[in-house]
Amino acid sequence: MSSQNAVSPLLRSLSRPHGFEPLRVEGRLPESLRGTLFRAGPGLFERFGASLSHAFEADGAVTAVRFDGGGARGACRIVESAGYREEEAAGRFLYNSAASWLDRMRAARKGTAKSTGNTSTFLWQDRLFALMEGGLLQEMDPATLDTLEATRLGVVSGAFSAHPHRVASLRTTFNFGVRYGPKMLIDLYALPDEGAASKLGTVEAPWQGMMHDFIATERHLILFLGPVKLNLLRAMLGLADFTKLFQWTPELGARLIVVPLDDIQSPRTFELDAFWTWHFANAFEEDGGPCVDLCRYPEFSLGDIGEIEDKGPPPLLTRLHLDMKTGSTRETKLFDVPCEFPQLHPRVHGGRYGTLFAQTERRGADRRYPGITRIELGREGSAEWTLPAGHVPSEPVLVPRGEAEDDAFVLDLVYDKTSDHSYVAVLDGQHLEDGPLATVHFDHPIPVTFHGSFAAAR
């Protein structure tokens, strides 16, 4: 994850936005693979002759690949939010660190922001949304990728994070949103598979910081606040670019705020040594309290985006055992190979599980070996697809076939540096080591994408 100032082909603006068109297929696509893969990431790293300080500020691009049981069509479109259209009309940036100080102050005074949709896609009740760290849900047309209107779903107070998590047994997706002010407030939301969204309540954070991801179980929402402090005054006055707004402050330690679903106003806070996580894998309940699985970094960095950290110790899959009676925690390392972007079968989200898939990176003396790995927790059977040299993977997306946790197609959007184009690898989750069943090729590179989802054909 190189910084914007580095020369990285994944951090270039989308070269050719387009609607759905036929894609070249190598190999044979499974007949049962029917539906659409959606992925989101930053799509425009420069506009109006100016470059952005960080990818998190970029207007998003949503990429889609539609599988029909034998062929595939693909599309890639910029998220043309209301803020994007306002900037196009003005001929300049209005909302990020590349905007003038006056324009940033004007936006801060009005309390307006741009919903860039540059981090993830979210499917709920047949609707498609592009999400970002701190904005509203930006709705997109799943049939065309046309940008629709941003929405609060009738309940969102200020922001809706880019990391909703569904608990399968509750048939409900949960999420949070952060509001900054005299205190940092965390709003909690529930989106049932059927029925209207609701706001569950609000909890207060111990300091103004960055909250990127969380996780949910059948009984608790578990919020992570790392020792990263936001300089709120600088942010509000537009006195620094995005990369200089957050400071690693390890003496604060980290916090897990455990919120009971049946008593939102009675959270329990666990204090831990300093560490950082961008992404959780899963969490589930044991007799003493929740077990929380995450990709643990020893420290925070905004330098790398979309790949495994290449400076300092890498992230390792780690389990935190929380004792609700004593308030103590215990830590277990689950896998020795650096990994990120963990995914598991939707059937076991929020409950006990034994298998997950992740983007991994083995490190040799001469080069690094990126892969997509099936990780079997506590038992033999892990497997890996190691990518060819010059190929860069992304977060795997699972398409379930059956009830077994590894019985899924694994879809991965890959950038091929050798030919400067992107393709989707279709893998068998039970036979990753055999490599792709088929690859589906765009005729151009797609900028870095962070997270995705799959809508099965009806």
Short mmCIF file of C-alpha atoms in Angstrom, two decimals:
data_model
loop_
_atom_site.label_atom_id
_atom_site.label_comp_id
_atom_site.label_asym_id
_atom_site.label_seq_id
_atom_site.Cartn_x
_atom_site.Cartn_y
_atom_site.Cartn_z
CA MET A 1 0.00 0.00 0.00
CA SER A 2 2.16 2.78 -1.24
CA SER A 3 1.49 6.41 -0.55
CA GLN A 4 -0.02 8.63 -3.20
CA ASN A 5 3.38 10.20 -3.93
CA ALA A 6 4.87 6.85 -4.90
CA VAL A 7 4.56 5.58 -8.44
CA SER A 8 1.99 2.82 -8.11
CA PRO A 9 -0.18 1.68 -11.02
CA LEU A 10 -2.96 0.88 -8.57
CA LEU A 11 -3.08 4.52 -7.50
CA ARG A 12 -3.79 5.92 -10.95
CA SER A 13 -7.14 7.35 -11.90
CA LEU A 14 -9.56 5.14 -13.78
CA SER A 15 -8.51 5.42 -17.42
CA ARG A 16 -11.78 4.40 -19.06
CA PRO A 17 -15.08 4.53 -17.21
CA HIS A 18 -17.69 2.42 -19.02
CA GLY A 19 -20.96 0.58 -18.67
CA PHE A 20 -21.42 -3.16 -19.01
CA GLU A 21 -19.59 -4.68 -21.97
CA PRO A 22 -18.38 -8.21 -22.84
CA LEU A 23 -15.19 -9.34 -21.10
CA ARG A 24 -12.65 -11.83 -22.43
CA VAL A 25 -12.79 -15.18 -20.60
CA GLU A 26 -9.90 -17.62 -20.33
CA GLY A 27 -10.79 -21.09 -19.08
CA ARG A 28 -14.34 -22.21 -18.40
CA LEU A 29 -16.67 -20.33 -16.08
CA PRO A 30 -18.76 -22.56 -13.80
CA GLU A 31 -22.34 -22.89 -14.99
CA SER A 32 -23.61 -22.33 -11.43
CA LEU A 33 -21.79 -19.01 -11.03
CA ARG A 34 -24.56 -16.52 -11.71
CA GLY A 35 -24.79 -13.03 -10.33
CA THR A 36 -22.74 -9.85 -10.05
CA LEU A 37 -19.51 -9.07 -8.26
CA PHE A 38 -19.28 -5.45 -7.09
CA ARG A 39 -16.10 -3.77 -5.82
CA ALA A 40 -15.33 -0.22 -4.72
CA GLY A 41 -12.19 1.83 -4.36
CA PRO A 42 -10.78 5.28 -5.08
CA GLY A 43 -11.16 6.08 -8.77
CA LEU A 44 -9.85 9.64 -9.29
CA PHE A 45 -6.53 10.57 -7.73
CA GLU A 46 -6.28 13.90 -9.49
CA ARG A 47 -8.77 16.42 -10.88
CA PHE A 48 -8.60 20.03 -12.00
CA GLY A 49 -4.81 19.77 -12.31
CA ALA A 50 -4.33 18.90 -8.63
CA SER A 51 -3.41 15.63 -6.90
CA LEU A 52 -4.78 14.36 -3.61
CA SER A 53 -2.74 13.81 -0.47
CA HIS A 54 -4.24 10.37 0.15
CA ALA A 55 -6.37 7.76 -1.57
CA PHE A 56 -9.02 8.01 1.16
CA GLU A 57 -9.94 11.44 -0.24
CA ALA A 58 -10.50 10.28 -3.83
CA ASP A 59 -13.86 10.08 -5.55
CA GLY A 60 -14.82 6.43 -5.74
CA ALA A 61 -15.16 4.01 -8.61
CA VAL A 62 -17.43 0.97 -8.53
CA THR A 63 -16.44 -2.02 -10.65
CA ALA A 64 -18.86 -4.82 -11.50
CA VAL A 65 -18.57 -8.19 -13.24
CA ARG A 66 -21.80 -9.96 -14.17
CA PHE A 67 -21.59 -13.75 -14.55
CA ASP A 68 -24.33 -15.52 -16.50
CA GLY A 69 -23.19 -19.14 -16.25
CA GLY A 70 -20.79 -19.11 -19.17
CA GLY A 71 -19.88 -15.56 -20.07
CA ALA A 72 -19.22 -12.30 -18.27
CA ARG A 73 -19.80 -8.60 -18.76
CA GLY A 74 -18.02 -5.86 -16.86
CA ALA A 75 -18.48 -2.21 -15.99
CA CYS A 76 -16.52 0.42 -14.09
CA ARG A 77 -18.05 3.80 -13.25
CA ILE A 78 -17.05 6.83 -11.20
CA VAL A 79 -19.28 7.60 -8.20
CA GLU A 80 -20.78 10.91 -9.35
CA SER A 81 -22.10 12.07 -6.00
CA ALA A 82 -23.78 15.41 -5.38
CA GLY A 83 -20.44 16.75 -4.12
CA TYR A 84 -18.66 15.46 -7.22
CA ARG A 85 -21.21 17.16 -9.47
CA GLU A 86 -20.90 20.38 -7.49
CA GLU A 87 -17.13 20.33 -7.98
CA GLU A 88 -17.50 19.63 -11.69
CA ALA A 89 -19.76 22.67 -11.99
CA ALA A 90 -17.31 24.83 -10.02
CA GLY A 91 -14.26 23.53 -11.87
CA ARG A 92 -12.29 22.94 -8.66
CA PHE A 93 -12.10 20.80 -5.53
CA LEU A 94 -14.46 21.93 -2.77
CA TYR A 95 -14.32 19.22 -0.10
CA ASN A 96 -10.86 17.74 0.50
CA SER A 97 -7.28 18.76 1.23
CA ALA A 98 -6.77 19.82 -2.41
CA ALA A 99 -9.54 22.41 -2.01
CA SER A 100 -8.72 25.97 -1.06
CA TRP A 101 -8.78 26.90 2.62
CA LEU A 102 -11.78 29.14 1.95
CA ASP A 103 -13.76 26.34 0.31
CA ARG A 104 -12.90 23.96 3.12
CA MET A 105 -14.04 26.49 5.71
CA ARG A 106 -17.23 27.08 3.76
CA ALA A 107 -18.01 23.34 3.75
CA ALA A 108 -17.15 23.03 7.46
CA ARG A 109 -19.42 25.93 8.36
CA LYS A 110 -22.31 24.40 6.42
CA GLY A 111 -21.60 20.94 7.85
CA THR A 112 -21.56 19.50 4.33
CA ALA A 113 -19.39 16.65 3.09
CA LYS A 114 -18.98 14.58 -0.04
CA SER A 115 -20.06 10.92 -0.02
CA THR A 116 -17.26 9.60 -2.22
CA GLY A 117 -18.26 5.91 -2.02
CA ASN A 118 -14.58 4.95 -2.31
CA THR A 119 -14.23 2.10 0.18
CA SER A 120 -16.84 -0.65 -0.09
CA THR A 121 -20.04 -1.84 -1.71
CA PHE A 122 -23.00 -2.85 0.40
CA LEU A 123 -26.06 -4.82 -0.71
CA TRP A 124 -29.24 -4.53 1.33
CA GLN A 125 -32.80 -5.42 0.32
CA ASP A 126 -31.92 -5.48 -3.40
CA ARG A 127 -30.28 -2.04 -3.20
CA LEU A 128 -26.63 -1.26 -3.90
CA PHE A 129 -24.67 1.36 -1.95
CA ALA A 130 -21.13 2.66 -2.26
CA LEU A 131 -19.74 3.45 1.18
CA MET A 132 -16.89 5.50 2.58
CA GLU A 133 -15.35 6.12 6.00
CA GLY A 134 -17.41 9.11 7.08
CA GLY A 135 -20.33 9.90 4.79
CA LEU A 136 -23.87 8.91 3.94
CA LEU A 137 -24.81 5.84 1.94
CA GLN A 138 -24.33 6.66 -1.74
CA GLU A 139 -26.90 4.64 -3.66
CA MET A 140 -25.99 3.18 -7.06
CA ASP A 141 -28.13 1.46 -9.69
CA PRO A 142 -27.02 -2.21 -9.62
CA ALA A 143 -28.17 -2.73 -13.22
CA THR A 144 -26.19 0.16 -14.75
CA LEU A 145 -23.87 1.53 -12.01
CA ASP A 146 -25.48 4.94 -12.50
CA THR A 147 -25.08 7.13 -9.41
CA LEU A 148 -28.36 7.80 -7.62
CA GLU A 149 -28.86 9.93 -4.49
CA ALA A 150 -27.13 9.71 -1.13
CA THR A 151 -29.45 8.48 1.61
CA ARG A 152 -29.80 8.39 5.38
CA LEU A 153 -32.22 5.43 5.23
CA GLY A 154 -34.38 7.57 7.48
CA VAL A 155 -32.14 7.00 10.52
CA VAL A 156 -28.49 7.89 9.89
CA SER A 157 -27.45 10.84 12.07
CA GLY A 158 -24.18 11.86 10.44
CA ALA A 159 -22.14 9.06 8.88
CA PHE A 160 -22.48 5.39 7.99
CA SER A 161 -19.16 3.56 8.06
CA ALA A 162 -17.79 1.47 5.20
CA HIS A 163 -17.83 -1.78 7.21
CA PRO A 164 -21.31 -3.12 7.92
CA HIS A 165 -21.35 -6.62 9.42
CA ARG A 166 -24.20 -9.11 9.25
CA VAL A 167 -24.98 -11.67 11.96
CA ALA A 168 -26.41 -14.63 10.10
CA SER A 169 -28.44 -16.06 12.99
CA LEU A 170 -30.12 -12.68 13.62
CA ARG A 171 -30.75 -12.01 9.91
CA THR A 172 -29.58 -8.46 10.59
CA THR A 173 -26.70 -6.27 9.45
CA PHE A 174 -25.19 -3.87 11.96
CA ASN A 175 -23.07 -0.78 11.44
CA PHE A 176 -21.81 2.37 13.14
CA GLY A 177 -21.16 5.99 12.25
CA VAL A 178 -18.89 8.52 13.94
CA ARG A 179 -19.80 12.13 14.77
CA TYR A 180 -17.04 14.53 15.80
CA GLY A 181 -17.63 17.50 18.08
CA PRO A 182 -16.87 18.29 21.72
CA LYS A 183 -17.01 14.50 22.13
CA MET A 184 -16.59 11.69 19.62
CA LEU A 185 -19.96 9.96 19.41
CA ILE A 186 -20.54 6.53 17.87
CA ASP A 187 -24.03 5.91 16.50
CA LEU A 188 -25.13 2.27 16.16
CA TYR A 189 -27.50 0.96 13.49
CA ALA A 190 -29.41 -2.21 12.67
CA LEU A 191 -30.58 -3.15 9.16
CA PRO A 192 -32.73 -6.29 9.20
CA ASP A 193 -33.02 -8.49 6.13
CA GLU A 194 -36.67 -7.49 6.07
CA GLY A 195 -38.14 -4.28 7.41
CA ALA A 196 -36.83 -0.78 8.08
CA ALA A 197 -33.43 0.31 9.33
CA SER A 198 -33.22 1.57 12.91
CA LYS A 199 -30.83 3.50 15.12
CA LEU A 200 -30.00 1.45 18.22
CA GLY A 201 -28.36 4.20 20.24
CA THR A 202 -25.15 6.16 20.74
CA VAL A 203 -22.02 5.55 22.81
CA GLU A 204 -19.22 7.97 23.65
CA ALA A 205 -15.58 7.35 22.75
CA PRO A 206 -12.80 8.14 25.27
CA TRP A 207 -10.92 10.32 22.75
CA GLN A 208 -11.25 11.81 19.27
CA GLY A 209 -9.75 9.19 16.97
CA MET A 210 -10.21 7.02 13.91
CA MET A 211 -12.65 4.13 14.04
CA HIS A 212 -12.42 2.11 10.84
CA ASP A 213 -14.03 -1.26 11.50
CA PHE A 214 -15.97 -3.15 14.17
CA ILE A 215 -17.50 -6.60 14.52
CA ALA A 216 -20.78 -8.12 15.76
CA THR A 217 -21.91 -11.32 17.47
CA GLU A 218 -25.34 -12.63 18.41
CA ARG A 219 -25.14 -10.70 21.69
CA HIS A 220 -22.68 -7.82 21.28
CA LEU A 221 -21.35 -5.08 19.02
CA ILE A 222 -17.60 -4.74 19.50
CA LEU A 223 -16.01 -1.40 18.65
CA PHE A 224 -12.26 -0.87 18.30
CA LEU A 225 -10.55 2.41 19.10
CA GLY A 226 -6.81 2.33 18.55
CA PRO A 227 -4.35 4.83 20.03
CA VAL A 228 -4.70 7.23 17.11
CA LYS A 229 -5.74 10.80 17.92
CA LEU A 230 -7.45 13.16 15.51
CA ASN A 231 -6.42 16.82 15.59
CA LEU A 232 -10.00 18.02 15.36
CA LEU A 233 -9.14 21.73 15.26
CA ARG A 234 -6.81 21.27 12.30
CA ALA A 235 -9.44 19.12 10.57
CA MET A 236 -12.20 21.68 11.10
CA LEU A 237 -10.05 24.64 10.03
CA GLY A 238 -8.50 22.85 7.06
CA LEU A 239 -4.97 23.50 8.32
CA ALA A 240 -3.42 20.19 7.26
CA ASP A 241 -3.81 17.54 4.60
CA PHE A 242 -5.45 14.24 5.46
CA THR A 243 -2.21 12.38 6.21
CA LYS A 244 -1.30 14.85 8.97
CA LEU A 245 -4.58 14.81 10.86
CA PHE A 246 -3.98 11.56 12.77
CA GLN A 247 -1.22 10.86 15.30
CA TRP A 248 -0.13 7.48 16.64
CA THR A 249 -0.20 7.85 20.45
CA PRO A 250 0.74 4.43 21.87
CA GLU A 251 0.68 5.57 25.50
CA LEU A 252 -3.15 5.65 25.23
CA GLY A 253 -3.30 1.93 24.63
CA ALA A 254 -6.18 0.44 22.61
CA ARG A 255 -9.82 0.02 23.61
CA LEU A 256 -12.48 -2.53 22.80
CA ILE A 257 -15.92 -1.16 23.60
CA VAL A 258 -18.32 -4.08 23.98
CA VAL A 259 -21.95 -3.01 23.60
CA PRO A 260 -24.71 -5.48 24.62
CA LEU A 261 -27.44 -5.65 21.99
CA ASP A 262 -30.05 -5.92 24.74
CA ASP A 263 -28.68 -2.92 26.69
CA ILE A 264 -27.02 -0.44 24.34
CA GLN A 265 -26.51 2.13 27.08
CA SER A 266 -24.34 -0.20 29.18
CA PRO A 267 -21.12 -0.71 27.20
CA ARG A 268 -18.12 -2.46 28.76
CA THR A 269 -14.63 -1.16 27.90
CA PHE A 270 -11.57 -3.41 27.71
CA GLU A 271 -8.16 -1.72 27.90
CA LEU A 272 -5.36 -3.32 25.89
CA ASP A 273 -1.77 -2.59 24.94
CA ALA A 274 -1.30 -0.40 21.88
CA PHE A 275 -1.98 -2.01 18.49
CA TRP A 276 -3.93 -1.24 15.34
CA THR A 277 -6.35 -3.13 13.14
CA TRP A 278 -7.93 -2.16 9.86
CA HIS A 279 -10.14 -5.23 9.55
CA PHE A 280 -11.88 -7.83 11.68
CA ALA A 281 -12.44 -11.39 10.52
CA ASN A 282 -15.27 -12.48 12.82
CA ALA A 283 -16.39 -12.73 16.43
CA PHE A 284 -18.45 -15.23 18.38
CA GLU A 285 -19.63 -15.91 21.91
CA GLU A 286 -18.04 -18.30 24.40
CA ASP A 287 -19.12 -18.94 27.99
CA GLY A 288 -16.92 -16.21 29.43
CA GLY A 289 -17.46 -13.62 26.72
CA PRO A 290 -16.76 -12.86 23.06
CA CYS A 291 -13.82 -14.10 21.03
CA VAL A 292 -12.70 -11.48 18.52
CA ASP A 293 -10.57 -12.31 15.46
CA LEU A 294 -8.71 -9.54 13.64
CA CYS A 295 -5.63 -8.67 11.58
CA ARG A 296 -3.31 -7.17 14.18
CA TYR A 297 -0.72 -4.51 13.32
CA PRO A 298 1.80 -3.47 15.99
CA GLU A 299 1.27 0.17 15.01
CA PHE A 300 -0.77 2.52 12.83
CA SER A 301 0.19 3.78 9.37
CA LEU A 302 -1.68 5.68 6.68
CA GLY A 303 1.07 4.99 4.18
CA ASP A 304 -0.11 1.80 2.51
CA ILE A 305 -3.51 1.30 0.92
CA GLY A 306 -4.96 -1.86 -0.59
CA GLU A 307 -2.02 -4.19 -0.04
CA ILE A 308 -0.30 -5.75 2.96
CA GLU A 309 1.91 -3.27 4.83
CA ASP A 310 5.43 -3.25 3.41
CA LYS A 311 7.09 -1.30 6.21
CA GLY A 312 7.50 -2.62 9.73
CA PRO A 313 6.00 -5.80 11.19
CA PRO A 314 3.15 -7.20 9.06
CA PRO A 315 -0.42 -7.91 10.22
CA LEU A 316 -1.06 -11.32 11.78
CA LEU A 317 -4.39 -13.04 12.34
CA THR A 318 -5.01 -12.81 16.08
CA ARG A 319 -7.78 -13.83 18.48
CA LEU A 320 -8.69 -11.77 21.55
CA HIS A 321 -10.54 -13.68 24.29
CA LEU A 322 -12.64 -11.27 26.38
CA ASP A 323 -13.68 -12.22 29.90
CA MET A 324 -16.85 -10.26 30.71
CA LYS A 325 -16.64 -11.11 34.43
CA THR A 326 -13.07 -10.02 35.16
CA GLY A 327 -12.51 -7.52 32.35
CA SER A 328 -9.32 -9.34 31.36
CA THR A 329 -8.19 -10.30 27.86
CA ARG A 330 -6.05 -13.07 26.44
CA GLU A 331 -4.42 -13.06 23.00
CA THR A 332 -3.78 -16.01 20.65
CA LYS A 333 -1.99 -15.92 17.30
CA LEU A 334 -4.04 -17.93 14.79
CA PHE A 335 -1.85 -17.95 11.65
CA ASP A 336 1.85 -17.32 11.05
CA VAL A 337 1.67 -15.83 7.55
CA PRO A 338 0.91 -12.09 7.14
CA CYS A 339 -2.70 -11.67 6.02
CA GLU A 340 -5.36 -9.05 5.44
CA PHE A 341 -8.92 -8.66 4.13
CA PRO A 342 -10.29 -11.82 5.82
CA GLN A 343 -13.58 -13.28 4.55
CA LEU A 344 -15.71 -16.25 5.58
CA HIS A 345 -18.83 -18.11 4.53
CA PRO A 346 -21.90 -15.91 5.12
CA ARG A 347 -23.61 -18.76 6.99
CA VAL A 348 -21.23 -18.37 9.96
CA HIS A 349 -20.96 -14.58 10.23
CA GLY A 350 -21.22 -13.64 13.91
CA GLY A 351 -20.99 -17.24 15.11
CA ARG A 352 -18.50 -20.05 15.65
CA TYR A 353 -16.46 -20.92 12.57
CA GLY A 354 -13.35 -22.79 11.52
CA THR A 355 -12.43 -21.61 8.01
CA LEU A 356 -11.65 -18.25 6.48
CA PHE A 357 -10.10 -16.89 3.31
CA ALA A 358 -7.65 -13.98 3.16
CA GLN A 359 -5.13 -12.11 1.07
CA THR A 360 -1.70 -13.29 2.24
CA GLU A 361 1.94 -12.55 1.54
CA ARG A 362 4.81 -14.95 2.11
CA ARG A 363 8.22 -13.30 2.16
CA GLY A 364 11.33 -14.79 0.60
CA ALA A 365 14.88 -13.54 0.34
CA ASP A 366 14.43 -12.28 -3.23
CA ARG A 367 10.79 -11.21 -3.41
CA ARG A 368 7.36 -11.45 -1.85
CA TYR A 369 4.80 -14.06 -2.79
CA PRO A 370 1.23 -12.75 -2.64
CA GLY A 371 -1.54 -15.28 -2.42
CA ILE A 372 -5.14 -16.04 -1.64
CA THR A 373 -5.22 -18.52 1.22
CA ARG A 374 -7.81 -20.73 2.86
CA ILE A 375 -6.96 -20.78 6.55
CA GLU A 376 -8.17 -23.71 8.65
CA LEU A 377 -8.20 -22.67 12.30
CA GLY A 378 -6.85 -25.30 14.68
CA ARG A 379 -6.65 -28.06 12.09
CA GLU A 380 -4.80 -29.19 8.98
CA GLY A 381 -5.97 -28.38 5.50
CA SER A 382 -4.98 -24.81 4.73
CA ALA A 383 -4.37 -24.17 1.03
CA GLU A 384 -3.11 -21.30 -1.09
CA TRP A 385 -3.12 -19.94 -4.61
CA THR A 386 0.20 -18.15 -5.10
CA LEU A 387 -0.11 -15.49 -7.79
CA PRO A 388 2.30 -15.22 -10.71
CA ALA A 389 5.10 -12.67 -10.40
CA GLY A 390 3.85 -9.17 -11.08
CA HIS A 391 0.22 -9.95 -10.22
CA VAL A 392 -1.36 -8.07 -7.30
CA PRO A 393 -4.42 -9.57 -5.55
CA SER A 394 -7.20 -7.87 -3.63
CA GLU A 395 -9.71 -8.89 -1.00
CA PRO A 396 -11.32 -12.24 -1.88
CA VAL A 397 -15.10 -12.32 -2.23
CA LEU A 398 -16.92 -15.58 -1.46
CA VAL A 399 -19.89 -16.92 -3.42
CA PRO A 400 -21.39 -19.81 -1.42
CA ARG A 401 -22.30 -23.05 -3.20
CA GLY A 402 -23.21 -25.23 -0.23
CA GLU A 403 -23.26 -25.25 3.56
CA ALA A 404 -19.63 -26.28 4.16
CA GLU A 405 -17.46 -23.30 5.10
CA ASP A 406 -15.06 -23.91 2.20
CA ASP A 407 -17.76 -24.74 -0.34
CA ALA A 408 -17.68 -21.49 -2.27
CA PHE A 409 -16.32 -19.86 -5.36
CA VAL A 410 -13.65 -17.32 -4.47
CA LEU A 411 -13.53 -14.26 -6.70
CA ASP A 412 -10.46 -12.04 -6.68
CA LEU A 413 -9.81 -8.88 -8.70
CA VAL A 414 -6.14 -8.98 -9.74
CA TYR A 415 -3.91 -6.36 -11.33
CA ASP A 416 -1.32 -7.72 -13.79
CA LYS A 417 1.67 -5.37 -13.85
CA THR A 418 3.22 -7.18 -16.82
CA SER A 419 0.35 -6.31 -19.15
CA ASP A 420 -1.12 -3.32 -17.25
CA HIS A 421 -4.65 -4.70 -17.06
CA SER A 422 -6.95 -6.19 -14.44
CA TYR A 423 -8.83 -9.48 -14.32
CA VAL A 424 -11.07 -11.46 -12.00
CA ALA A 425 -9.80 -14.90 -10.99
CA VAL A 426 -12.53 -17.47 -10.31
CA LEU A 427 -11.24 -20.03 -7.80
CA ASP A 428 -12.70 -23.13 -6.17
CA GLY A 429 -12.54 -22.57 -2.41
CA GLN A 430 -12.02 -26.30 -1.82
CA HIS A 431 -9.13 -26.49 -4.32
CA LEU A 432 -7.38 -23.10 -4.17
CA GLU A 433 -4.01 -24.65 -4.86
CA ASP A 434 -5.17 -25.66 -8.35
CA GLY A 435 -5.39 -22.02 -9.41
CA PRO A 436 -8.21 -20.30 -11.28
CA LEU A 437 -11.01 -22.23 -12.95
CA ALA A 438 -11.27 -19.22 -15.23
CA THR A 439 -10.09 -15.63 -15.51
CA VAL A 440 -12.23 -12.74 -16.75
CA HIS A 441 -10.27 -9.87 -18.28
CA PHE A 442 -10.83 -6.13 -18.56
CA ASP A 443 -8.88 -4.44 -21.34
CA HIS A 444 -7.59 -1.78 -18.93
CA PRO A 445 -6.26 -1.45 -15.37
CA ILE A 446 -8.67 -0.85 -12.51
CA PRO A 447 -7.44 1.35 -9.65
CA VAL A 448 -7.07 -0.19 -6.21
CA THR A 449 -10.27 -1.57 -4.72
CA PHE A 450 -10.76 -2.22 -1.02
CA HIS A 451 -13.96 -4.19 -0.46
CA GLY A 452 -16.69 -5.89 -2.44
CA SER A 453 -19.86 -7.94 -2.37
CA PHE A 454 -21.75 -10.40 -4.55
CA ALA A 455 -25.40 -10.31 -5.57
CA ALA A 456 -26.64 -13.74 -6.63
CA ALA A 457 -28.89 -13.81 -9.67
CA ARG A 458 -32.54 -14.40 -8.86
#
